[in-house]
Short mmCIF file of C-alpha atoms in Angstrom, two decimals:
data_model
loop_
_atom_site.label_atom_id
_atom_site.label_comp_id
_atom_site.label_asym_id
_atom_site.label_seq_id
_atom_site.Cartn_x
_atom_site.Cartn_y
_atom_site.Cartn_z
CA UNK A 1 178.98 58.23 184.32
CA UNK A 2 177.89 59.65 187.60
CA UNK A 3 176.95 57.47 190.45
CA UNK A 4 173.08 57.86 191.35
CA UNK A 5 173.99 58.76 195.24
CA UNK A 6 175.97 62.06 193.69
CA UNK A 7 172.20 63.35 191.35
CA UNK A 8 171.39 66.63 191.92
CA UNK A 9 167.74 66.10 194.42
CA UNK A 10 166.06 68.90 192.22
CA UNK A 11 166.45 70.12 188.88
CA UNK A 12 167.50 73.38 189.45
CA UNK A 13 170.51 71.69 191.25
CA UNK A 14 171.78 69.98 188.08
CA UNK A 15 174.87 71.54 186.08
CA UNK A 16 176.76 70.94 183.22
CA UNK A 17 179.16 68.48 185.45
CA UNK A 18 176.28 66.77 186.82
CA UNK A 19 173.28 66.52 184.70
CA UNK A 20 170.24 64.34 184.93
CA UNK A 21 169.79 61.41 182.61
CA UNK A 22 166.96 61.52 180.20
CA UNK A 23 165.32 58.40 181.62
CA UNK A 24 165.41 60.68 185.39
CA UNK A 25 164.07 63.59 183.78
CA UNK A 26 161.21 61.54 182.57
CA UNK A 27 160.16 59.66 185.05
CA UNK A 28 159.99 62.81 187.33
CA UNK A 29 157.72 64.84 184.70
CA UNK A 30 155.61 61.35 184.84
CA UNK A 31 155.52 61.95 189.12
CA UNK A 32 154.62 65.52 188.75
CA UNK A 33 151.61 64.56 185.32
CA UNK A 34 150.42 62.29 187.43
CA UNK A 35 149.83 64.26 190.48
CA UNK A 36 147.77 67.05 188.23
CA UNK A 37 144.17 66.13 188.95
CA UNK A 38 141.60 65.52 186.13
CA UNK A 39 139.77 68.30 184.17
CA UNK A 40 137.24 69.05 181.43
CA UNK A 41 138.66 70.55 178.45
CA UNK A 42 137.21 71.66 174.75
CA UNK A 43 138.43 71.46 171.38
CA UNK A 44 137.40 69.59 168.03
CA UNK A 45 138.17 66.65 166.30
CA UNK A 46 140.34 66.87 163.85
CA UNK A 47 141.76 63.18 163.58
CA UNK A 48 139.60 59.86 164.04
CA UNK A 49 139.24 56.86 162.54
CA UNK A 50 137.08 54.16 163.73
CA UNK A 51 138.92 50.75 164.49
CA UNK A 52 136.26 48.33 165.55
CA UNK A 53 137.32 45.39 167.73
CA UNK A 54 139.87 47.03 169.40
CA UNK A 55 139.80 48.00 173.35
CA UNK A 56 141.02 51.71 172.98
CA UNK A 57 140.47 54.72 170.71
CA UNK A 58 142.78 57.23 169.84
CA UNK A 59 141.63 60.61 168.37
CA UNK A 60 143.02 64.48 168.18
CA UNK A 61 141.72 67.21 169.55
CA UNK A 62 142.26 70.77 168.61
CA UNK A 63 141.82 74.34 170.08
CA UNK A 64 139.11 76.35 168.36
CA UNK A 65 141.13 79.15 168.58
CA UNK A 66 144.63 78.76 168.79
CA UNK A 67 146.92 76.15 166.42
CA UNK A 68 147.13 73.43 169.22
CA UNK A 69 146.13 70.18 169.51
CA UNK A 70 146.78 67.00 171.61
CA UNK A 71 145.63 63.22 171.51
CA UNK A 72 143.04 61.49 173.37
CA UNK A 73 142.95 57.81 174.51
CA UNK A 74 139.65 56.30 175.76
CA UNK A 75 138.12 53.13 176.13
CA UNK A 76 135.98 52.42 173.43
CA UNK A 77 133.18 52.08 175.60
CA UNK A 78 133.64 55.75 176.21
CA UNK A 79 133.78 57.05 172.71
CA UNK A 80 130.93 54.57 172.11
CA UNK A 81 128.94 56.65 174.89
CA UNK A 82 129.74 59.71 173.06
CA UNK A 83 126.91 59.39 170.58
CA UNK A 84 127.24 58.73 166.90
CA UNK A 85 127.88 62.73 166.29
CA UNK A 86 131.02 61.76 167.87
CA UNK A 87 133.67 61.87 164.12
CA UNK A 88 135.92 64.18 162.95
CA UNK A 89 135.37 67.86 162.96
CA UNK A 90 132.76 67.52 165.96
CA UNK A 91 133.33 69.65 168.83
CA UNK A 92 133.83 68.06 172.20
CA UNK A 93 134.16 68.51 175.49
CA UNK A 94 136.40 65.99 177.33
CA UNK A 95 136.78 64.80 181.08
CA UNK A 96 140.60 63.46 180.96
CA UNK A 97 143.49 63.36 183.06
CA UNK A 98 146.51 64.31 181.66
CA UNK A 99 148.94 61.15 181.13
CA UNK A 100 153.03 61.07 180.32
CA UNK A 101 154.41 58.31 178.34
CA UNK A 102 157.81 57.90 179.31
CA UNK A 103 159.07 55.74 176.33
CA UNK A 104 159.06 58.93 174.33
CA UNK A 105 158.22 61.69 175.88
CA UNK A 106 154.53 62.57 174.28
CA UNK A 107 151.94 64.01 176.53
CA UNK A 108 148.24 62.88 175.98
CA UNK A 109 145.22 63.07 177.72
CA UNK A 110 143.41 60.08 178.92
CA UNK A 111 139.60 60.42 178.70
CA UNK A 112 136.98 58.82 180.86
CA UNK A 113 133.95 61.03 179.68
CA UNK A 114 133.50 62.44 176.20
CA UNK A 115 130.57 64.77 175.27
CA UNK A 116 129.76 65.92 171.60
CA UNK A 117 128.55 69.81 171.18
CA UNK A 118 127.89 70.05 167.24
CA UNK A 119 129.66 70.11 164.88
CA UNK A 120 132.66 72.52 164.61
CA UNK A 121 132.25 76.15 162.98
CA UNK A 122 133.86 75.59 159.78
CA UNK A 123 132.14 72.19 159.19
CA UNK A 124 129.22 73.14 159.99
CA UNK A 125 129.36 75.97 157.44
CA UNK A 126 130.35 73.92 155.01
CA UNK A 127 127.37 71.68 155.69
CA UNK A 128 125.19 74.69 154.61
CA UNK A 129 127.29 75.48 151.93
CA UNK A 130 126.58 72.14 151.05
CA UNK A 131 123.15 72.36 150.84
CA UNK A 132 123.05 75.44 149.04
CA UNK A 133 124.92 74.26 146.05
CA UNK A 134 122.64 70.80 145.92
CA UNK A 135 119.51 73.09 145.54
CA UNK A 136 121.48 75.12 142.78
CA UNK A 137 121.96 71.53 141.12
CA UNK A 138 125.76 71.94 140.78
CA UNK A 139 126.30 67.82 142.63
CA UNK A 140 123.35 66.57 140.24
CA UNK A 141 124.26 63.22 138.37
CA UNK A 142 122.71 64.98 135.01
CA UNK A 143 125.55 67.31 134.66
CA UNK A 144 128.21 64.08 134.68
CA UNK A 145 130.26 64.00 132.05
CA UNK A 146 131.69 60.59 130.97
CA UNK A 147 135.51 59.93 131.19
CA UNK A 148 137.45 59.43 128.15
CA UNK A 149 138.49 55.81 126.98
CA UNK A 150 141.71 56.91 126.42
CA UNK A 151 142.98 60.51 127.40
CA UNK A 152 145.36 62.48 124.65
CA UNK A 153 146.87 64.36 127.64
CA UNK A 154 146.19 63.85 131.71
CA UNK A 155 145.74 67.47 133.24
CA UNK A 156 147.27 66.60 137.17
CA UNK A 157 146.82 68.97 139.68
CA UNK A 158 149.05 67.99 142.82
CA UNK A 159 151.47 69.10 145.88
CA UNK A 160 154.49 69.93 145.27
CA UNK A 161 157.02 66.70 144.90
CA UNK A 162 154.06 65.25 146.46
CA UNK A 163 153.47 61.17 146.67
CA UNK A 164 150.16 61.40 145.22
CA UNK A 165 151.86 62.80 141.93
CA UNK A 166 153.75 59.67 142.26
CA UNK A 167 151.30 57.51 142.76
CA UNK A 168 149.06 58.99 139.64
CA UNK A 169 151.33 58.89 137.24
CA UNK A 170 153.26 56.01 137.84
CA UNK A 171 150.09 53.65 138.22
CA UNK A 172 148.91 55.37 135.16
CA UNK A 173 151.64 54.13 133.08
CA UNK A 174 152.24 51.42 134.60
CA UNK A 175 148.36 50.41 133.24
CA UNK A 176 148.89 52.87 129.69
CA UNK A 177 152.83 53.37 129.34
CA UNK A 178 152.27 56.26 126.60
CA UNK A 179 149.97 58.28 128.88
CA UNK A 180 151.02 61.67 128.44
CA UNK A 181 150.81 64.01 132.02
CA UNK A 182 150.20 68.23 132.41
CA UNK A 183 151.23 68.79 135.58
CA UNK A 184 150.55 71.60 137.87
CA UNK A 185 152.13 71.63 141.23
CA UNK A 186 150.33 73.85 143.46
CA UNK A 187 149.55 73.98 147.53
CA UNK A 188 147.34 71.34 148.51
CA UNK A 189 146.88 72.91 152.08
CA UNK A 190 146.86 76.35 153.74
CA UNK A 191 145.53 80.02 152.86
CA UNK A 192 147.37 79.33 149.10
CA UNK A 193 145.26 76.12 148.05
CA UNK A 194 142.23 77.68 146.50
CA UNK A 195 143.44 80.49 144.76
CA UNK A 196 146.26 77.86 143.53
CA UNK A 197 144.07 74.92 142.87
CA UNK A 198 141.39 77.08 141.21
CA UNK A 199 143.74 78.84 138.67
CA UNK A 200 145.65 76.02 137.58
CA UNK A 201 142.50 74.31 136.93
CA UNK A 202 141.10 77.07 135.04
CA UNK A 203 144.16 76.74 133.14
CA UNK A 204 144.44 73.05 132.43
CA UNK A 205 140.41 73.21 131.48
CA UNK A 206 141.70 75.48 128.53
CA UNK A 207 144.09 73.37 126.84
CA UNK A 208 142.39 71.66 124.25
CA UNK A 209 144.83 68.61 124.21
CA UNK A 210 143.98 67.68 127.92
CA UNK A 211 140.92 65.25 127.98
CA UNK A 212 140.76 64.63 131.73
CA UNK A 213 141.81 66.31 134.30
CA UNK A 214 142.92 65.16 138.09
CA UNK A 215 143.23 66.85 141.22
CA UNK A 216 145.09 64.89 143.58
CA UNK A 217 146.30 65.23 147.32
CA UNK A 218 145.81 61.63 149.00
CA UNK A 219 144.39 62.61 151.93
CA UNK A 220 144.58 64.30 155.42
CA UNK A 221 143.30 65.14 158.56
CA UNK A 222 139.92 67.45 158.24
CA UNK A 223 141.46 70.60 158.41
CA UNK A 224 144.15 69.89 155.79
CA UNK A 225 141.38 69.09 153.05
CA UNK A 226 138.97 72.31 154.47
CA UNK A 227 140.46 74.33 151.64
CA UNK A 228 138.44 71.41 148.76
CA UNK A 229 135.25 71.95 150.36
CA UNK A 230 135.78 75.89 149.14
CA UNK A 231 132.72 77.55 147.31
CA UNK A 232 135.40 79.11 144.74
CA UNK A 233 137.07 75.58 144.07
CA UNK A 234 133.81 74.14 144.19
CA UNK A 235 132.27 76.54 141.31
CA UNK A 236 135.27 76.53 139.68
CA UNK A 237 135.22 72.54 139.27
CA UNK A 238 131.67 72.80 138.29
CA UNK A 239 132.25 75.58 135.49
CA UNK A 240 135.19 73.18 133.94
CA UNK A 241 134.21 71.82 130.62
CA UNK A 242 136.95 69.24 130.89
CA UNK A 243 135.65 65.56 132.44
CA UNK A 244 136.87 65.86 136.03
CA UNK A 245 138.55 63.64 138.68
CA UNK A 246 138.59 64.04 142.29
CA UNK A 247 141.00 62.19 144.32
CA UNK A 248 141.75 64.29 147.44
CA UNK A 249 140.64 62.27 150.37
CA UNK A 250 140.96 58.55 151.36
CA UNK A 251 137.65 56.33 151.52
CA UNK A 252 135.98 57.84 154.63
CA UNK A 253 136.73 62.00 153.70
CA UNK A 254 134.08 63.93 151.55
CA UNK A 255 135.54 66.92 150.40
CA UNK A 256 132.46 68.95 148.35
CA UNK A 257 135.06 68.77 145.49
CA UNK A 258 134.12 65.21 145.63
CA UNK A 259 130.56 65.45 145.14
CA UNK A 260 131.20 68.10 142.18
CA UNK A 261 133.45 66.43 140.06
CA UNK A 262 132.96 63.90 137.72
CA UNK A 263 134.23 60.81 139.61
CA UNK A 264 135.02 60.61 142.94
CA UNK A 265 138.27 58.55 143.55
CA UNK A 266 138.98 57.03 146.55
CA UNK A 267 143.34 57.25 146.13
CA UNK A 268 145.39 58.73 144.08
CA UNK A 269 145.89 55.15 142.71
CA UNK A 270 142.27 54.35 142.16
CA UNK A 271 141.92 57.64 139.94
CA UNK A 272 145.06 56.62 137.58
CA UNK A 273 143.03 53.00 137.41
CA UNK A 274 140.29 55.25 136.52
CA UNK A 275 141.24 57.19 134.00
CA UNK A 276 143.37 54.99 131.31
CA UNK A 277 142.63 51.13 130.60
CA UNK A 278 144.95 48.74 131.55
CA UNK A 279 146.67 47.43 128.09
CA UNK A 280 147.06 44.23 129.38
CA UNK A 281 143.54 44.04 129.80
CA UNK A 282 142.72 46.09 126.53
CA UNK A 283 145.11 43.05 125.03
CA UNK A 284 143.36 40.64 126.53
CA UNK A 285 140.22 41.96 125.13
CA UNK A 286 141.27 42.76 121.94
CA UNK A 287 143.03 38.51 121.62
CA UNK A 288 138.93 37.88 122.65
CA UNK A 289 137.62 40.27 119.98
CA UNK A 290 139.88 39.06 117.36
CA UNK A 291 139.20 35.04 118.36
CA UNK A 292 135.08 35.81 118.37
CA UNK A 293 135.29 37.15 114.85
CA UNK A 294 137.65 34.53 113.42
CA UNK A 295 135.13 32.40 114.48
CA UNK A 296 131.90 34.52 113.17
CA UNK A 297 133.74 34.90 110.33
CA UNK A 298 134.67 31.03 109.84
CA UNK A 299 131.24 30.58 110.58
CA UNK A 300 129.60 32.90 107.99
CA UNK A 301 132.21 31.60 105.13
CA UNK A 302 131.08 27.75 106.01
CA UNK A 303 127.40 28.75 105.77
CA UNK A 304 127.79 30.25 102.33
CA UNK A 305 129.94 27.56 101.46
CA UNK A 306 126.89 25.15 102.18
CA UNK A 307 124.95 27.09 100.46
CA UNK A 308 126.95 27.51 97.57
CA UNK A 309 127.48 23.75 97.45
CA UNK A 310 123.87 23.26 97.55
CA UNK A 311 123.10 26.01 94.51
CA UNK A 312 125.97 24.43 92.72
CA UNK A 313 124.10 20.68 93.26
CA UNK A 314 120.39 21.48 91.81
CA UNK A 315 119.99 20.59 88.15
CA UNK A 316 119.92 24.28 86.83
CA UNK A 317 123.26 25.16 87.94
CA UNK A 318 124.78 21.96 86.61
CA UNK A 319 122.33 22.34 82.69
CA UNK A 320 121.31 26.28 83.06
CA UNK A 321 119.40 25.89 80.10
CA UNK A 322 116.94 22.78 81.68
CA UNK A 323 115.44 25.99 83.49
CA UNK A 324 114.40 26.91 80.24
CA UNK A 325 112.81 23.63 79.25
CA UNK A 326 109.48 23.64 80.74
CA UNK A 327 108.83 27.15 79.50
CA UNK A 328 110.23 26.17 75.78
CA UNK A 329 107.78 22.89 75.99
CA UNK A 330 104.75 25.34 77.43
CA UNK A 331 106.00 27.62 74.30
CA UNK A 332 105.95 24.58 71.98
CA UNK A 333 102.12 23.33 73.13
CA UNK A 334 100.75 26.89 72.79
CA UNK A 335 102.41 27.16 69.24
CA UNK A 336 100.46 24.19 67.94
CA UNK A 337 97.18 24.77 69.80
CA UNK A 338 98.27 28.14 67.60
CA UNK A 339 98.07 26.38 65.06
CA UNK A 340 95.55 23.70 64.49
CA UNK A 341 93.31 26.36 65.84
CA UNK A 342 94.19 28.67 62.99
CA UNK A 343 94.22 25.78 60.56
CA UNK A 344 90.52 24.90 61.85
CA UNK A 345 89.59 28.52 61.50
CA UNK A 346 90.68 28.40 57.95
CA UNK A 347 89.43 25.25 57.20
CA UNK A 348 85.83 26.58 58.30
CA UNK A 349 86.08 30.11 56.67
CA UNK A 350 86.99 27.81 53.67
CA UNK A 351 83.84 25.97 53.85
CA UNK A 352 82.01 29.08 54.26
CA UNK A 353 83.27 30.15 50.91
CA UNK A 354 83.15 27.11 49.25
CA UNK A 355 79.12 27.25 50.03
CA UNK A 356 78.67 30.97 49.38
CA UNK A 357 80.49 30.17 46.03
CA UNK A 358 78.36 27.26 45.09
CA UNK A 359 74.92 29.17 46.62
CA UNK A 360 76.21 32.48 44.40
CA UNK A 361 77.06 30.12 40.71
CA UNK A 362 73.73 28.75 41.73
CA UNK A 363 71.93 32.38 41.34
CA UNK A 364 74.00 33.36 38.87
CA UNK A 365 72.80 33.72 35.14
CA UNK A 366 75.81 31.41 33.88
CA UNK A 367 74.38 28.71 36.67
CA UNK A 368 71.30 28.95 34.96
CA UNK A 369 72.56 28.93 31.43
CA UNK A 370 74.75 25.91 32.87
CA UNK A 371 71.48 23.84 33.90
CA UNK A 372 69.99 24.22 29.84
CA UNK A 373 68.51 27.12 30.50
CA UNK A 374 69.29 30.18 27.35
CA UNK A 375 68.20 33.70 27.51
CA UNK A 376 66.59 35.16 24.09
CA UNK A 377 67.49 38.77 23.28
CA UNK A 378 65.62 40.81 20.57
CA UNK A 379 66.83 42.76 17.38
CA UNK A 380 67.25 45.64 19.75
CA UNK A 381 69.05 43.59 22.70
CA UNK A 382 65.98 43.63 24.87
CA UNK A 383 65.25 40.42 27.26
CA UNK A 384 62.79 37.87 25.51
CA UNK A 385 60.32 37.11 28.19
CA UNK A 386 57.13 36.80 26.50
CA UNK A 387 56.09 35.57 23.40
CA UNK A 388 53.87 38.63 23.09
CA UNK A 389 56.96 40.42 22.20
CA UNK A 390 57.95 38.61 18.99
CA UNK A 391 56.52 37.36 15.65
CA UNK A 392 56.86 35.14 13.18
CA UNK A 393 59.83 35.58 11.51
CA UNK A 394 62.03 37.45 13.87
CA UNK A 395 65.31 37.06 14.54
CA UNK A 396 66.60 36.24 17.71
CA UNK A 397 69.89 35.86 19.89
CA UNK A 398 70.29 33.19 21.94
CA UNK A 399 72.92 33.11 24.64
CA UNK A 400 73.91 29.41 25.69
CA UNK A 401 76.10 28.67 28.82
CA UNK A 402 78.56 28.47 26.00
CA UNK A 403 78.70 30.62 23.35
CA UNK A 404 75.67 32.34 21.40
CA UNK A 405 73.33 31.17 18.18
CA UNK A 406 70.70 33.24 15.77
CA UNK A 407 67.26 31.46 15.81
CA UNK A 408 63.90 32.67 13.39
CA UNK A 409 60.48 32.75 15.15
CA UNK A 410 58.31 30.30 13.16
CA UNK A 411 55.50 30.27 15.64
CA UNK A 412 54.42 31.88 18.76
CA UNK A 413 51.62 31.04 20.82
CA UNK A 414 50.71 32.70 24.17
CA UNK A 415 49.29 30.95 26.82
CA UNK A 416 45.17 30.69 27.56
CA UNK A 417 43.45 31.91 30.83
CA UNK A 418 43.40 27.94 31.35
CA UNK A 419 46.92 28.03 31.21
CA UNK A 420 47.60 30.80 33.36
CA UNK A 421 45.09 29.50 36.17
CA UNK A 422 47.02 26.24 36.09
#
């Protein structure tokens, strides 16, 4: 190793004999960074995320024009100054001094003032894109559709070998081992995404096997997931007739894909919990369900079992016929009120005749004859009813209440006025 008195003084002195060390080429980049004075610079944030509590930020910056980018360190006082527009995809302008970390050899820029100038271009057309498609009423919760208990087939849409295809089906079957996958790789960033993520879901929303369907990426700074926030993904998403999952971004990113879709997962992981049950759960469940109506059902059979009993103990069930009785007595009463009443009826109608019988033999001639009365017919059968009609001599028929005899007039005498007066 050579000794540090024989280093080449500059480093256009050093050759292939007598070359720096790493450490010495370092720490002189470090002496000439630190001499450059501070400056303000622009770009846009591509890459934040909030830690509260801690004493420094760290964010990335990027050029609006050009496909370079750098990290920031600040106190958090200073980002706190910054304003609350301060977040990713805000553009900035930036009083730092550039800073070398020797350790590894990354340049940054160390901030001490941080202003925020809107947002950048593309999010802020995205932000009216936005708001065009919520007055067309495609992110309205009315046009929802429910997820499916329990999917036939899982449409995925995901990078290419990509950890969020991991991480969707494996939790997925790890919760519903049978789950059955349709998998479409596509690209998940860049100018192929939408043309990519748009056909294959086109495609998936035409199989009529695949109940739900998943678009998955798992995150990534604001740029990456631009291509998500897309009017043509975003209309294509909302024409699908197939239930929809997003799961694109972590917790804090909102992708208009999100607000489209049907549910909006936070993970990868958190849309496989979403769209199958867990079977140890649905087990669980199911051991509840089955316990519950053991028990409804032990309950109902011991009900009608008491009742039953108590049917089988009243006195009809154990002589069916004594249900019977009281009617056949009420039967037996009205049959002889039946009859004494008809017997009294007859009785009297008997009576009547009896007296219409005696009051007609009274009337009658043979009543008459019956009391010693006779009727006297003439020789030429005519009714005797005045001695004026006969003479002495004549012969005349009596009738008797029994039998007849022939008697001869001897006398007749008719009876005076005196007589007639009386």
């Amino acid at each position: 190793m050579n000794a540090n008195s024989n280093l080449a003084p500059r480093a256009s002195l050093t050759t292939r004999d007598n070359p720096w060390p790493l450490a010495l080429l370092s720490t002189n980049i470090k002496k000439y960074v630190d001499r450059m004075s501070a400056l303000w610079v622009e770009g846009q944030v591509v890459e934040y995320k909030r830690r509260p509590g801690t004493r420094m930020a760290f964010f990335t910056i990027r050029d609006l024009h050009q496909n370079v980018s750098m990290t920031v360190k600040a106190f958090a006082g200073v980002v706190d100054k910054a304003g609350p527009g301060f977040d990713e995809g805000a553009r900035v302008v930036v009083n730092a001094k550039p800073d070398y970390y020797e350790v590894n050899g990354s340049l940054s820029l160390f901030a001490h003032d941080i202003h925020t100038s809107g947002l950048g271009d593309l999010l802020a057309q995205i932000e009216m894109l936005r708001k065009r498609l919520a007055a067309e009423g495609l992110f309205a919760s009315e046009r929802k559709k429910p997820l499916p208990f329990l999917p036939r087939v899982v449409g995925l849409i995901c990078g290419r070998n990509a950890k969020a295809k991991h991480d969707v089906i494996v939790n997925a079957q790890a919760r519903w081992p049978s789950t059955r996958f349709e998998i479409r790789e596509v690209a998940v960033q860049g100018k192929r995404c939408v043309p990519e993520v748009a056909a294959a879901l086109a495609e998936l929303d035409q199989l009529a096997q695949v109940d739900v369907i998943v678009i998955a990426r798992g995150g990534g700074s604001v740029e990456d997931l631009l291509p998500f926030s897309d009017e043509a993904i975003v209309r294509a998403a909302a024409d699908a007739t197939t239930p929809l999952v997003s799961a694109i971004g972590h917790e804090t990113d909102a992708p208009l894909l999100d607000l489209v879709s049907d549910y909006r997962a936070s993970t990868p992981t958190d849309a496989a919990r979403k769209i199958v049950p867990d079977v140890a759960e649905q087990e669980v469940l199911l051991t509840d369900a089955r316990t519950r109506m053991q028990h409804l059902l032990r309950q109902r059979i011991n009900t009608e079992l008491t009742g039953l009993s108590n049917l089988r103990a009243r006195p009809v069930m154990s002589r069916p016929s004594a249900m019977f009785d009281v009617e056949a007595e009420r039967l037996s009463g009205a049959r002889e009120r039946l009859r004494l009443r008809t017997r009294s009826l007859v009785d009297m109608a008997q009576g009547q005749v009896d007296s219409a019988r005696q009051t007609l033999r009274a009337l009658s001639p043979q009543g008459i004859l019956e009391r010693g009365f006779s009727v006297l017919r003439g020789p030429s059968g005519q009714i005797i009813t005045s001695a004026s009609q006969i003479k002495k001599g004549d012969l005349l028929e009596g009738l008797l209440a029994e039998g007849r005899m022939v008697t001869q007039v001897v006398g007749a005498t008719l009876p005076t006025k005196k007589d007639e007066n009386d």
